[in-house]
GROMACS .gro file of C-alpha atoms in nm:
model
  319
    1MET     CA    1  -0.655   0.665   2.728
    2ILE     CA    2  -0.725   0.280   2.680
    3SER     CA    3  -1.068   0.350   2.579
    4HIS     CA    4  -0.955   0.614   2.333
    5LEU     CA    5  -0.706   0.362   2.179
    6PHE     CA    6  -0.995   0.101   2.162
    7GLU     CA    7  -1.196   0.348   1.963
    8ILE     CA    8  -0.918   0.410   1.714
    9LEU     CA    9  -0.864   0.024   1.679
   10LYS     CA   10  -1.218  -0.107   1.696
   11ARG     CA   11  -1.268  -0.148   1.321
   12PRO     CA   12  -1.170  -0.503   1.193
   13LEU     CA   13  -0.799  -0.595   1.161
   14LEU     CA   14  -0.625  -0.610   0.827
   15ALA     CA   15  -0.381  -0.897   0.777
   16LEU     CA   16  -0.048  -0.787   0.620
   17THR     CA   17   0.315  -0.837   0.653
   18ILE     CA   18   0.528  -0.568   0.817
   19ALA     CA   19   0.860  -0.535   0.633
   20SER     CA   20   1.039  -0.415   0.968
   21PHE     CA   21   0.998  -0.774   1.104
   22ALA     CA   22   1.228  -0.904   0.819
   23ALA     CA   23   0.948  -1.108   0.649
   24ALA     CA   24   0.769  -1.230   0.960
   25PRO     CA   25   0.396  -1.163   0.942
   26ALA     CA   26   0.231  -0.927   1.171
   27TRP     CA   27  -0.125  -0.808   1.179
   28VAL     CA   28  -0.216  -0.436   1.111
   29PRO     CA   29  -0.506  -0.259   1.249
   30ALA     CA   30  -0.738  -0.076   1.017
   31LEU     CA   31  -0.740   0.282   1.071
   32ALA     CA   32  -0.999   0.496   1.226
   33ALA     CA   33  -1.222   0.732   1.004
   34PRO     CA   34  -1.114   1.091   0.978
   35GLU     CA   35  -1.326   1.207   1.277
   36ALA     CA   36  -1.092   0.993   1.504
   37GLN     CA   37  -0.763   1.161   1.377
   38ALA     CA   38  -0.785   1.449   1.640
   39GLY     CA   39  -0.659   1.396   1.993
   40PRO     CA   40  -0.333   1.326   2.161
   41PRO     CA   41  -0.095   1.048   2.027
   42PRO     CA   42  -0.118   0.700   2.163
   43PRO     CA   43   0.102   0.586   2.460
   44SER     CA   44   0.447   0.466   2.364
   45PRO     CA   45   0.442   0.103   2.237
   46PRO     CA   46   0.638  -0.165   2.425
   47PRO     CA   47   0.992  -0.246   2.301
   48PRO     CA   48   0.988  -0.434   1.958
   49PRO     CA   49   1.009  -0.827   1.980
   50PRO     CA   50   1.283  -1.011   1.821
   51ALA     CA   51   1.262  -1.059   1.444
   52GLY     CA   52   1.031  -1.349   1.355
   53ARG     CA   53   0.799  -1.287   1.650
   54PRO     CA   54   0.480  -1.099   1.681
   55ALA     CA   55   0.453  -0.784   1.901
   56PRO     CA   56   0.331  -0.861   2.262
   57GLY     CA   57   0.008  -0.696   2.407
   58ARG     CA   58  -0.308  -0.642   2.237
   59PRO     CA   59  -0.371  -0.915   1.958
   60GLY     CA   60  -0.310  -0.798   1.619
   61LEU     CA   61  -0.093  -0.504   1.699
   62ALA     CA   62   0.267  -0.463   1.550
   63ALA     CA   63   0.466  -0.241   1.783
   64ASP     CA   64   0.623  -0.032   1.496
   65PHE     CA   65   0.257   0.036   1.346
   66LEU     CA   66   0.172   0.243   1.654
   67ARG     CA   67   0.468   0.487   1.572
   68GLY     CA   68   0.300   0.696   1.297
   69VAL     CA   69   0.069   0.624   1.024
   70PHE     CA   70  -0.192   0.764   0.779
   71ALA     CA   71  -0.376   0.585   0.487
   72THR     CA   72  -0.536   0.669   0.157
   73VAL     CA   73  -0.815   0.500   0.029
   74CYS     CA   74  -0.916   0.466  -0.341
   75ASP     CA   75  -1.181   0.330  -0.552
   76PHE     CA   76  -1.107   0.096  -0.862
   77SER     CA   77  -1.081   0.372  -1.145
   78HIS     CA   78  -0.995   0.188  -1.462
   79GLU     CA   79  -0.798  -0.066  -1.667
   80ALA     CA   80  -0.573  -0.070  -1.952
   81PRO     CA   81  -0.269  -0.252  -2.106
   82ASP     CA   82  -0.067   0.043  -2.021
   83ASP     CA   83   0.225   0.126  -1.770
   84PRO     CA   84   0.355   0.484  -1.779
   85ILE     CA   85   0.665   0.365  -1.556
   86VAL     CA   86   0.788   0.045  -1.720
   87LYS     CA   87   0.649   0.125  -2.069
   88PRO     CA   88   0.607   0.506  -2.104
   89ASN     CA   89   0.439   0.641  -2.423
   90GLN     CA   90   0.384   0.293  -2.546
   91PRO     CA   91  -0.010   0.250  -2.536
   92GLY     CA   92  -0.110  -0.125  -2.536
   93ALA     CA   93   0.245  -0.244  -2.471
   94SER     CA   94   0.187  -0.389  -2.122
   95HIS     CA   95  -0.011  -0.674  -1.985
   96LEU     CA   96  -0.337  -0.556  -1.842
   97HIS     CA   97  -0.339  -0.329  -1.525
   98GLN     CA   98  -0.604  -0.227  -1.296
   99PHE     CA   99  -0.576   0.149  -1.173
  100PHE     CA  100  -0.663   0.306  -0.864
  101GLY     CA  101  -0.639   0.685  -0.779
  102ASN     CA  102  -0.580   0.906  -1.073
  103ALA     CA  103  -0.854   0.868  -1.330
  104THR     CA  104  -0.645   0.966  -1.627
  105THR     CA  105  -0.344   0.734  -1.569
  106SER     CA  106  -0.236   0.597  -1.913
  107ALA     CA  107   0.091   0.514  -2.111
  108ASP     CA  108   0.142   0.888  -2.167
  109SER     CA  109   0.106   0.998  -1.804
  110THR     CA  110   0.335   1.239  -1.677
  111TYR     CA  111   0.361   1.417  -1.331
  112ASP     CA  112   0.190   1.727  -1.485
  113SER     CA  113  -0.100   1.522  -1.645
  114LEU     CA  114  -0.152   1.339  -1.318
  115ARG     CA  115  -0.181   1.666  -1.115
  116ALA     CA  116  -0.435   1.793  -1.360
  117GLY     CA  117  -0.645   1.463  -1.334
  118GLY     CA  118  -0.916   1.372  -1.120
  119THR     CA  119  -0.888   1.084  -0.842
  120SER     CA  120  -1.093   0.800  -0.717
  121CYS     CA  121  -0.927   0.853  -0.371
  122ARG     CA  122  -1.122   0.979  -0.061
  123ALA     CA  123  -0.838   1.235  -0.031
  124SER     CA  124  -0.881   1.489  -0.315
  125GLN     CA  125  -0.513   1.588  -0.261
  126ASP     CA  126  -0.404   1.245  -0.368
  127ALA     CA  127  -0.389   1.235  -0.753
  128SER     CA  128  -0.110   0.960  -0.758
  129GLY     CA  129  -0.151   0.670  -0.975
  130TYR     CA  130  -0.155   0.320  -0.823
  131TRP     CA  131  -0.172   0.001  -1.020
  132VAL     CA  132  -0.141  -0.378  -1.013
  133PRO     CA  133  -0.186  -0.668  -1.271
  134ALA     CA  134  -0.544  -0.767  -1.364
  135LEU     CA  135  -0.666  -1.060  -1.161
  136TYR     CA  136  -0.876  -1.365  -1.311
  137LYS     CA  137  -1.072  -1.623  -1.154
  138ASP     CA  138  -1.134  -1.934  -1.348
  139GLY     CA  139  -1.035  -1.732  -1.669
  140ALA     CA  140  -1.275  -1.453  -1.602
  141GLU     CA  141  -1.140  -1.112  -1.513
  142VAL     CA  142  -1.236  -0.979  -1.163
  143GLN     CA  143  -1.246  -0.601  -1.094
  144PRO     CA  144  -1.130  -0.502  -0.757
  145THR     CA  145  -1.355  -0.308  -0.535
  146SER     CA  146  -1.105  -0.074  -0.367
  147MET     CA  147  -0.759  -0.028  -0.236
  148LYS     CA  148  -0.595   0.109   0.070
  149VAL     CA  149  -0.241   0.228   0.106
  150TYR     CA  150  -0.095   0.268   0.440
  151TYR     CA  151   0.180   0.530   0.476
  152ARG     CA  152   0.392   0.410   0.772
  153ALA     CA  153   0.690   0.529   0.999
  154GLY     CA  154   0.785   0.174   1.042
  155ARG     CA  155   1.090   0.160   1.269
  156HIS     CA  156   1.261   0.470   1.123
  157ASP     CA  157   1.376   0.727   1.369
  158PRO     CA  158   1.117   1.011   1.442
  159GLY     CA  159   1.196   1.309   1.230
  160SER     CA  160   1.396   1.119   0.981
  161ILE     CA  161   1.126   1.035   0.716
  162LYS     CA  162   1.119   1.237   0.406
  163ALA     CA  163   0.800   1.272   0.177
  164PHE     CA  164   0.824   1.110  -0.171
  165PRO     CA  165   0.948   1.382  -0.402
  166ALA     CA  166   0.710   1.512  -0.664
  167GLY     CA  167   0.697   1.264  -0.964
  168PHE     CA  168   0.847   0.990  -0.775
  169ARG     CA  169   0.809   0.647  -0.949
  170VAL     CA  170   0.880   0.294  -0.823
  171VAL     CA  171   0.765  -0.048  -0.882
  172ALA     CA  172   0.748  -0.315  -0.602
  173GLY     CA  173   0.746  -0.683  -0.653
  174ASP     CA  174   0.855  -0.892  -0.950
  175ALA     CA  175   0.615  -0.926  -1.260
  176THR     CA  176   0.822  -1.219  -1.387
  177ALA     CA  177   0.826  -1.419  -1.059
  178THR     CA  178   0.730  -1.795  -1.092
  179SER     CA  179   0.786  -1.879  -0.721
  180PRO     CA  180   0.693  -1.716  -0.398
  181GLN     CA  181   0.870  -1.373  -0.348
  182GLY     CA  182   0.846  -1.377   0.032
  183GLN     CA  183   0.585  -1.220   0.241
  184ARG     CA  184   0.817  -0.926   0.294
  185LEU     CA  185   0.714  -0.831  -0.071
  186THR     CA  186   0.379  -0.966  -0.152
  187GLY     CA  187   0.112  -1.213  -0.068
  188TRP     CA  188  -0.247  -1.290  -0.011
  189VAL     CA  189  -0.498  -1.262   0.295
  190CYS     CA  190  -0.860  -1.268   0.371
  191GLN     CA  191  -0.950  -0.916   0.490
  192GLY     CA  192  -0.948  -0.888   0.874
  193ILE     CA  193  -0.839  -1.252   0.916
  194PRO     CA  194  -0.468  -1.332   1.038
  195GLY     CA  195  -0.274  -1.569   0.826
  196PRO     CA  196  -0.100  -1.441   0.504
  197SER     CA  197  -0.056  -1.680   0.243
  198GLU     CA  198   0.155  -1.734  -0.077
  199VAL     CA  199  -0.150  -1.837  -0.283
  200PRO     CA  200  -0.499  -1.714  -0.258
  201PRO     CA  201  -0.674  -1.858   0.042
  202SER     CA  202  -1.041  -1.968   0.077
  203CYS     CA  203  -1.206  -1.659   0.239
  204PRO     CA  204  -1.529  -1.644   0.445
  205ALA     CA  205  -1.822  -1.428   0.367
  206GLY     CA  206  -1.737  -1.062   0.470
  207ALA     CA  207  -1.372  -1.099   0.444
  208PRO     CA  208  -1.275  -1.072   0.077
  209LEU     CA  209  -0.970  -1.194  -0.095
  210THR     CA  210  -0.694  -0.923  -0.048
  211LEU     CA  211  -0.355  -0.878  -0.239
  212HIS     CA  212  -0.093  -0.698  -0.038
  213VAL     CA  213   0.228  -0.550  -0.168
  214GLU     CA  214   0.511  -0.383   0.046
  215PHE     CA  215   0.725  -0.102  -0.117
  216PRO     CA  216   1.088  -0.026  -0.049
  217ASP     CA  217   1.136   0.235   0.231
  218CYS     CA  218   1.479   0.377   0.167
  219TRP     CA  219   1.595   0.597  -0.125
  220ASP     CA  220   1.917   0.716  -0.274
  221GLY     CA  221   1.813   1.075  -0.218
  222VAL     CA  222   1.886   1.174  -0.571
  223SER     CA  223   1.672   0.985  -0.844
  224SER     CA  224   1.302   0.996  -0.872
  225ASP     CA  225   1.331   0.684  -1.092
  226SER     CA  226   1.593   0.436  -1.218
  227PRO     CA  227   1.619   0.222  -1.542
  228ASP     CA  228   1.475  -0.082  -1.355
  229HIS     CA  229   1.250   0.137  -1.148
  230LYS     CA  230   1.371  -0.019  -0.834
  231SER     CA  231   1.752   0.035  -0.789
  232HIS     CA  232   1.694   0.392  -0.674
  233THR     CA  233   1.518   0.246  -0.362
  234ALA     CA  234   1.606  -0.023  -0.123
  235TYR     CA  235   1.431  -0.213   0.180
  236GLY     CA  236   1.557  -0.106   0.513
  237ARG     CA  237   1.602  -0.348   0.804
  238LEU     CA  238   1.498  -0.271   1.158
  239GLY     CA  239   1.470   0.104   1.086
  240THR     CA  240   1.818   0.124   0.921
  241CYS     CA  241   1.873   0.238   0.557
  242PRO     CA  242   2.168   0.086   0.367
  243ALA     CA  243   2.459   0.339   0.326
  244ASP     CA  244   2.399   0.370  -0.075
  245HIS     CA  245   2.027   0.450   0.005
  246PRO     CA  246   2.044   0.658   0.325
  247VAL     CA  247   1.713   0.860   0.307
  248ALA     CA  248   1.415   0.701   0.497
  249LEU     CA  249   1.082   0.728   0.306
  250PRO     CA  250   0.727   0.621   0.415
  251SER     CA  251   0.679   0.260   0.436
  252LEU     CA  252   0.404   0.206   0.197
  253THR     CA  253   0.178  -0.111   0.223
  254LEU     CA  254  -0.079  -0.150  -0.060
  255LEU     CA  255  -0.382  -0.365  -0.019
  256VAL     CA  256  -0.630  -0.436  -0.303
  257HIS     CA  257  -0.965  -0.586  -0.214
  258TYR     CA  258  -1.149  -0.826  -0.461
  259PRO     CA  259  -1.514  -0.928  -0.446
  260ILE     CA  260  -1.411  -1.293  -0.408
  261THR     CA  261  -1.515  -1.514  -0.112
  262GLY     CA  262  -1.532  -1.889  -0.070
  263ASP     CA  263  -1.319  -2.118  -0.303
  264PRO     CA  264  -1.109  -1.880  -0.500
  265GLY     CA  265  -1.098  -2.117  -0.782
  266THR     CA  266  -0.783  -2.084  -1.029
  267VAL     CA  267  -0.659  -1.747  -0.966
  268THR     CA  268  -0.424  -1.605  -1.226
  269LEU     CA  269  -0.267  -1.254  -1.287
  270SER     CA  270  -0.221  -1.089  -1.626
  271SER     CA  271   0.159  -1.068  -1.556
  272GLY     CA  272   0.171  -1.455  -1.553
  273SER     CA  273   0.224  -1.655  -1.241
  274ILE     CA  274   0.018  -1.631  -0.926
  275TYR     CA  275   0.341  -1.545  -0.766
  276SER     CA  276   0.401  -1.233  -1.000
  277GLY     CA  277   0.223  -0.993  -0.775
  278HIS     CA  278   0.354  -0.636  -0.809
  279ALA     CA  279   0.234  -0.287  -0.783
  280ASP     CA  280   0.350   0.048  -0.924
  281PHE     CA  281   0.330   0.386  -0.748
  282PHE     CA  282   0.366   0.733  -0.937
  283ASN     CA  283   0.367   1.015  -0.687
  284ALA     CA  284   0.126   1.302  -0.781
  285TRP     CA  285   0.003   1.413  -0.426
  286ASP     CA  286  -0.045   1.793  -0.350
  287GLN     CA  287   0.324   1.796  -0.261
  288SER     CA  288   0.278   2.044   0.047
  289PHE     CA  289  -0.004   1.825   0.173
  290LEU     CA  290   0.187   1.499   0.157
  291THR     CA  291   0.507   1.663   0.342
  292SER     CA  292   0.259   1.795   0.611
  293LYS     CA  293   0.109   1.444   0.663
  294VAL     CA  294   0.454   1.286   0.674
  295ASP     CA  295   0.564   1.539   0.931
  296ASP     CA  296   0.251   1.552   1.132
  297CYS     CA  297   0.182   1.183   1.145
  298LEU     CA  298   0.488   0.975   1.062
  299ASN     CA  299   0.772   1.210   1.209
  300ALA     CA  300   0.533   1.297   1.485
  301THR     CA  301   0.461   0.928   1.559
  302VAL     CA  302   0.076   0.994   1.552
  303MET     CA  303  -0.178   0.765   1.417
  304CYS     CA  304  -0.374   0.992   1.190
  305GLY     CA  305  -0.621   0.753   1.028
  306VAL     CA  306  -0.765   0.754   0.685
  307VAL     CA  307  -0.699   1.076   0.503
  308ALA     CA  308  -1.033   1.173   0.350
  309ASP     CA  309  -1.251   1.468   0.257
  310ARG     CA  310  -1.512   1.288   0.049
  311PRO     CA  311  -1.666   0.949   0.054
  312LEU     CA  312  -1.619   0.650  -0.179
  313ARG     CA  313  -1.902   0.528  -0.393
  314PRO     CA  314  -2.072   0.225  -0.241
  315LEU     CA  315  -1.889  -0.100  -0.291
  316ARG     CA  316  -2.036  -0.369  -0.518
  317PRO     CA  317  -2.211  -0.654  -0.337
  318ARG     CA  318  -1.989  -0.950  -0.251
  319PRO     CA  319  -2.081  -1.293  -0.366
   0.00000   0.00000   0.00000
């Protein structure tokens, strides 16, 4: 069993923040490729540590991460000054966004149009739109290479997690922030190296700069969106959702990888301050497929790995 778990976890670690630890950083393992998805679930993890402390045991593992997870990996698709959630049907009205997943995402996108569009994700069933503000280094735009989104059980009770409803829309993070939002929401890491930062760090070769954003994991159970695109959701604490948002959702952690190593120079975002990191999610998964993954992986507390039925195109060389 130990050797089996080592095989699952042998890829380099990804540094993130786990929202369940109430803003304390924890390091999350990269998930195994699809062929490693089969087999029995891993052994029960040790009891969770007190808030603010890393999980005991194997370095880099958060106890709650072993309780059910799958991931979707998507290539960079396109960019546009559009935002079908915040500024729908207003082409050119937004700051510049870099899009992943659905290849047709635009200001006019709807659930039906996304379902009919192609995707840059390794899972053909994921036609969702994911997007973040454009990133600039010393004034020059840098296109990201790829994005990974972890769908986690977190500390929610097994069997309690519901799939995002069809057409669900949400924004995580504050596009107007001028000071750190807290690592529970967003921050920067070098891929595979522990140590989240509020500002872009200098990353060694082979460990590119990565933006991470944590999405809310609780829902009011009624609305697929809200006027501010946030208030229909809430962040849970230690596996408990607030009374006015009682429905547990998958805990989404979005990571965007940029071909930047070494001194990051002056990094800015199209939304303004370097602290204005945020991300949008417009659910357009094949709904029955998404529901099955939530049930078979998250609610069953199984580490299912990366969902994929086709490869990504090769990544561009990193400087």
